[in-house]
PDB file of C-alpha atoms in Angstrom:
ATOM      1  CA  UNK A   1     -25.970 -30.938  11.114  1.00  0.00           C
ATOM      2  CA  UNK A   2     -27.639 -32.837  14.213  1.00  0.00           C
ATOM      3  CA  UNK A   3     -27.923 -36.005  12.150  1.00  0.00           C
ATOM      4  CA  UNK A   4     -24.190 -35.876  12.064  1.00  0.00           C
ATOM      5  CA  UNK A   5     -23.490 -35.194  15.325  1.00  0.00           C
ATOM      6  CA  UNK A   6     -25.574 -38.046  16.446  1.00  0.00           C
ATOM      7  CA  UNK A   7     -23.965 -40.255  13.882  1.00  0.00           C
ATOM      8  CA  UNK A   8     -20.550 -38.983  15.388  1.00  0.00           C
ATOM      9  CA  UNK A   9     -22.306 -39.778  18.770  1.00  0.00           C
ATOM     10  CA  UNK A  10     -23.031 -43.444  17.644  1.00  0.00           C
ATOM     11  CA  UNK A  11     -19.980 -44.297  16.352  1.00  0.00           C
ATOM     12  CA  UNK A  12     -18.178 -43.297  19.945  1.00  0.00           C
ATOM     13  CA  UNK A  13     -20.191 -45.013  21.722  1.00  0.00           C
ATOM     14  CA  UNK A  14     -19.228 -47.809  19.636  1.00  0.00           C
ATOM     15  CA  UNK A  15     -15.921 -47.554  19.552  1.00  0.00           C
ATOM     16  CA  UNK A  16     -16.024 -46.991  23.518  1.00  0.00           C
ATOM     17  CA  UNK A  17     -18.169 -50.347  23.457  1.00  0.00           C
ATOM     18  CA  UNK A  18     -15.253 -52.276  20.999  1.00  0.00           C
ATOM     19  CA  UNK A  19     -12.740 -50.583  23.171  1.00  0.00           C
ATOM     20  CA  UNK A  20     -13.998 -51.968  26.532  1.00  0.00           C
ATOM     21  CA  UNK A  21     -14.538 -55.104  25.330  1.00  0.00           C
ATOM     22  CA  UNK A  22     -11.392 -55.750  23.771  1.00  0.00           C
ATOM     23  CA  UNK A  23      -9.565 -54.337  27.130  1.00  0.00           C
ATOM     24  CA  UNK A  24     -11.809 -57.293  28.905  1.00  0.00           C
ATOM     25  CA  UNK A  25     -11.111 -59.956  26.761  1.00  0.00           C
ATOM     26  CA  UNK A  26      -7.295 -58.971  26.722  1.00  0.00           C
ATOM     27  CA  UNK A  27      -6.935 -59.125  30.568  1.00  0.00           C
ATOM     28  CA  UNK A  28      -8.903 -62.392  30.193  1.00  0.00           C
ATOM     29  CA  UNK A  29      -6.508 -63.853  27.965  1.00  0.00           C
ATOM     30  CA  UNK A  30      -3.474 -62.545  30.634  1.00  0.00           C
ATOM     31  CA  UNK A  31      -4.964 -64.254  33.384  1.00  0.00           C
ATOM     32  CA  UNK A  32      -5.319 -67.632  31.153  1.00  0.00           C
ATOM     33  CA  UNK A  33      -1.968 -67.693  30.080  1.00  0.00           C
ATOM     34  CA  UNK A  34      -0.791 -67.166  33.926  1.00  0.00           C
ATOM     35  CA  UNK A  35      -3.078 -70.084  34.402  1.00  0.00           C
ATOM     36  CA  UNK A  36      -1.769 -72.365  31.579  1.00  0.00           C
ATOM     37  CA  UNK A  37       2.056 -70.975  32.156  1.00  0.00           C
ATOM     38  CA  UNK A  38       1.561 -72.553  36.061  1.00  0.00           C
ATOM     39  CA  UNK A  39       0.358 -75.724  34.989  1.00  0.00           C
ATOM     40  CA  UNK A  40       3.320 -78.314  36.171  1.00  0.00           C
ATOM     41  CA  UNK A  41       2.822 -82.163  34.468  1.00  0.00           C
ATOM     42  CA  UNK A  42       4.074 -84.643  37.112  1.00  0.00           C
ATOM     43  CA  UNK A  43       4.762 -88.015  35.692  1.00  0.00           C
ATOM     44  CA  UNK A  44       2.957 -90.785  37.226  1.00  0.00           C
ATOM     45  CA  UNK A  45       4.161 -94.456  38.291  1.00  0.00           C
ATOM     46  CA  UNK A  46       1.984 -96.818  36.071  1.00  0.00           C
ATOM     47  CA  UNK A  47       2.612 -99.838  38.447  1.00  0.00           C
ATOM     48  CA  UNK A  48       0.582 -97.795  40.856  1.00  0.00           C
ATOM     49  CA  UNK A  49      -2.351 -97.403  38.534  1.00  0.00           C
ATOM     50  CA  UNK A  50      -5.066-100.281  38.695  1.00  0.00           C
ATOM     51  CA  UNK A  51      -6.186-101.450  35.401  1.00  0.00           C
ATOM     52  CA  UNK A  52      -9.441 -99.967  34.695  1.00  0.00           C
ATOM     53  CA  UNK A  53     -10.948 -96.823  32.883  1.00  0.00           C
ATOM     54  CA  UNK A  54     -10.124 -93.919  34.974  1.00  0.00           C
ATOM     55  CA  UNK A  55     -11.409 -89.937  34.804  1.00  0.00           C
ATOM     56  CA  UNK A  56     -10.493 -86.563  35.171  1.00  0.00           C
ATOM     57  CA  UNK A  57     -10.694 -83.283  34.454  1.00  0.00           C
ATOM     58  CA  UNK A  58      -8.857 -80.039  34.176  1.00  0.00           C
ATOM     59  CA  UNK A  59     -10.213 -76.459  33.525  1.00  0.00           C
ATOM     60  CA  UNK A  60      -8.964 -73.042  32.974  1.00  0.00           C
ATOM     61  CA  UNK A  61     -11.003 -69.761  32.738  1.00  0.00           C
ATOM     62  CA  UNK A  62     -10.705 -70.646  28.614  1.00  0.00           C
ATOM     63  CA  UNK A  63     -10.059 -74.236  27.847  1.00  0.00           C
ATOM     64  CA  UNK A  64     -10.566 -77.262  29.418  1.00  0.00           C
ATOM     65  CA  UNK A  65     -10.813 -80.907  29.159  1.00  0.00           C
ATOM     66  CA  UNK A  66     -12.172 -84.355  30.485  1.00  0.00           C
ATOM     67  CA  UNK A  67     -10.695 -87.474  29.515  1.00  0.00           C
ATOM     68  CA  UNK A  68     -10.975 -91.174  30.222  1.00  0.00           C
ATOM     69  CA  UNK A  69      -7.733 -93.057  30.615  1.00  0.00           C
ATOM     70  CA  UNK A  70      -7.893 -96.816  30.010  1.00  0.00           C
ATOM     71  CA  UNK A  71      -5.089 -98.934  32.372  1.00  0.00           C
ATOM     72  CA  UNK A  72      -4.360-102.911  31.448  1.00  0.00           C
ATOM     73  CA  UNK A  73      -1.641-104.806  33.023  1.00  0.00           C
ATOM     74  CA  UNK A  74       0.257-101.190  33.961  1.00  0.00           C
ATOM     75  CA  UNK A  75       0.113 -99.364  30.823  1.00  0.00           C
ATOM     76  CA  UNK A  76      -2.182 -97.219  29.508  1.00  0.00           C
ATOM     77  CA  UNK A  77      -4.210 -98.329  26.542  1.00  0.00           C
ATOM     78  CA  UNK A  78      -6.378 -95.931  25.541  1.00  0.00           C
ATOM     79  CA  UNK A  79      -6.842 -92.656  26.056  1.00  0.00           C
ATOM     80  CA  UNK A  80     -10.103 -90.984  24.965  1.00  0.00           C
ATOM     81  CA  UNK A  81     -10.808 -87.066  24.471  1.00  0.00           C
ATOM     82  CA  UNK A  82     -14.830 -86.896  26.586  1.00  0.00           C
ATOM     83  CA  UNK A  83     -14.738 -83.404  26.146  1.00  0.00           C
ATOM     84  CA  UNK A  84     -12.212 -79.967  25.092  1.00  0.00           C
ATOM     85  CA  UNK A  85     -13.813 -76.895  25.100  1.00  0.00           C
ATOM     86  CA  UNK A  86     -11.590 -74.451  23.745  1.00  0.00           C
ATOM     87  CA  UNK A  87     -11.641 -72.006  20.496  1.00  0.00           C
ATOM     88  CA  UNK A  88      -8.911 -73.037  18.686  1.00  0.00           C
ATOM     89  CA  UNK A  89      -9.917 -76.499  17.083  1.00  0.00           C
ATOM     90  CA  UNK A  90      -8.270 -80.077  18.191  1.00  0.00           C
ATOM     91  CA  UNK A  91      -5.199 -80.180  17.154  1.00  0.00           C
ATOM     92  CA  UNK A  92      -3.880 -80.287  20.623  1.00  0.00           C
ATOM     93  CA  UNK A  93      -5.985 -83.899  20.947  1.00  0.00           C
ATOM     94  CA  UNK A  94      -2.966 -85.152  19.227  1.00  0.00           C
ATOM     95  CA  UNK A  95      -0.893 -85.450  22.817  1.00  0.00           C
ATOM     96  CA  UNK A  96      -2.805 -88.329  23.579  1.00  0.00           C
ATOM     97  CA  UNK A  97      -1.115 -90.427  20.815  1.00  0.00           C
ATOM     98  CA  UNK A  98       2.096 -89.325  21.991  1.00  0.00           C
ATOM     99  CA  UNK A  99       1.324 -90.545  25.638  1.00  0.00           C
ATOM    100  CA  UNK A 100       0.142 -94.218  24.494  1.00  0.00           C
ATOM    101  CA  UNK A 101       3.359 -93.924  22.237  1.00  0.00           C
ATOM    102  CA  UNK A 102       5.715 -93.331  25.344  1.00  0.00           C
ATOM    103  CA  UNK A 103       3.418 -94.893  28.413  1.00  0.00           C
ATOM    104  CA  UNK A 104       5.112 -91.244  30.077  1.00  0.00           C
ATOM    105  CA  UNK A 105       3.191 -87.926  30.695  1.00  0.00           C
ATOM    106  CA  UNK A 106       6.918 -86.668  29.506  1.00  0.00           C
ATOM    107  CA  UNK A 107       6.106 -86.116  26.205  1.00  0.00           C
ATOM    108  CA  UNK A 108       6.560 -82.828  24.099  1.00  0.00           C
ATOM    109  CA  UNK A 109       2.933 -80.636  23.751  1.00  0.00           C
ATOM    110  CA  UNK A 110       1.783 -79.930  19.864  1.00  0.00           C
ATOM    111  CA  UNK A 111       3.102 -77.114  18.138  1.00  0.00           C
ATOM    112  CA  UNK A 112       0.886 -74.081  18.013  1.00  0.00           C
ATOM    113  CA  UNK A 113      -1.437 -76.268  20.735  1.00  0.00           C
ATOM    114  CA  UNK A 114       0.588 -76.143  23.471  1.00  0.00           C
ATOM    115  CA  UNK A 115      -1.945 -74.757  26.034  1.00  0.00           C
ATOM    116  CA  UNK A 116      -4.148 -77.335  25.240  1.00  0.00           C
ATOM    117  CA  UNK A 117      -2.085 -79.954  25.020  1.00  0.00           C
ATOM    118  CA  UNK A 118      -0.824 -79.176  28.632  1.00  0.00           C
ATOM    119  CA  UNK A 119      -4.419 -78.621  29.838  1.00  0.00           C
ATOM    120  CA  UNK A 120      -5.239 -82.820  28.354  1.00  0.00           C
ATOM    121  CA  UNK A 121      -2.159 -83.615  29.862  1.00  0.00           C
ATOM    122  CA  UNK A 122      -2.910 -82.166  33.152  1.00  0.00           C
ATOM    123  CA  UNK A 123      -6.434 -84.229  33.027  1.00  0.00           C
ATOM    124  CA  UNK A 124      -4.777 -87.733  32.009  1.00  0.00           C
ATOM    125  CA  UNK A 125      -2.191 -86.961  35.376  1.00  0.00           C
ATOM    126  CA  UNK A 126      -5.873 -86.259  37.326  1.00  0.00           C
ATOM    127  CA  UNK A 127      -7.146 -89.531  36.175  1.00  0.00           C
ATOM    128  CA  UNK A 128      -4.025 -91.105  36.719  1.00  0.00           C
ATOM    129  CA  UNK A 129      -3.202 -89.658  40.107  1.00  0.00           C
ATOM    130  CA  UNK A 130      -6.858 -90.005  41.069  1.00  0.00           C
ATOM    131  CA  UNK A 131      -6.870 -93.914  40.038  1.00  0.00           C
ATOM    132  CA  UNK A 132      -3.625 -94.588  41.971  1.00  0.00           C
ATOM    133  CA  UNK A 133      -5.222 -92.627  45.321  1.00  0.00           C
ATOM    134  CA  UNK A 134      -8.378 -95.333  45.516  1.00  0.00           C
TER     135      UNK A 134
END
């Protein structure tokens, strides 16, 4: 009889334990999507960007990214991916094609990526809007 009741005793402290956590991550994952939900992509005037390789970064409690934006004769010719930390695989890398494609930061996000396609997008702008600032 007490081995049960400490086996009962376990397993509620368990579930209390799985409980908590999953109450944690879940206000976690509110606060992100607020995050990713106020992200606002500004197009940026490539005749104001020098040619050159230009940086920046964006990061949000659960994704982020760096990139490095290559500029020749006012377009952008290469956009490379330096780091995405996020859980969901890199499918949302795929944005960058579609910004060399259009030379616009007004392109749509990838389906079922969308939070990290706006989060890359949001670091080409940086590197962009950084560039055109020096």
């Amino acid at each position: 009889m007490m081995r049960n009741k400490t086996l009962w005793g376990v397993a509620l402290v368990a579930l209390l334990f799985v409980g908590g956590a999953s109450s944690v991550q879940a206000l976690g994952l509110s606060e992100y999507q607020e995050q990713v939900d106020a992200i606002v992509i500004e197009d940026v005037d490539l005749q104001q960007v020098p040619d050159g390789r230009h940086f920046g970064t964006y990061d949000t409690n659960l994704v982020s990214a760096e990139v490095a934006v290559t500029v020749l004769n006012n377009r952008i010719h290469n956009i490379e991916i330096l780091r995405h930390a996020t859980g969901r695989g890199s499918s949302g890398e795929g944005v960058k094609d579609r910004v060399i494609e259009a030379q616009s930061l007004d392109v749509d996000t990838i389906a079922r990526a969308t939070a990290s396609s706006k989060i890359i997008l949001k670091a080409i702008e940086v590197a962009l809007t950084d560039a055109k600032a020096q």
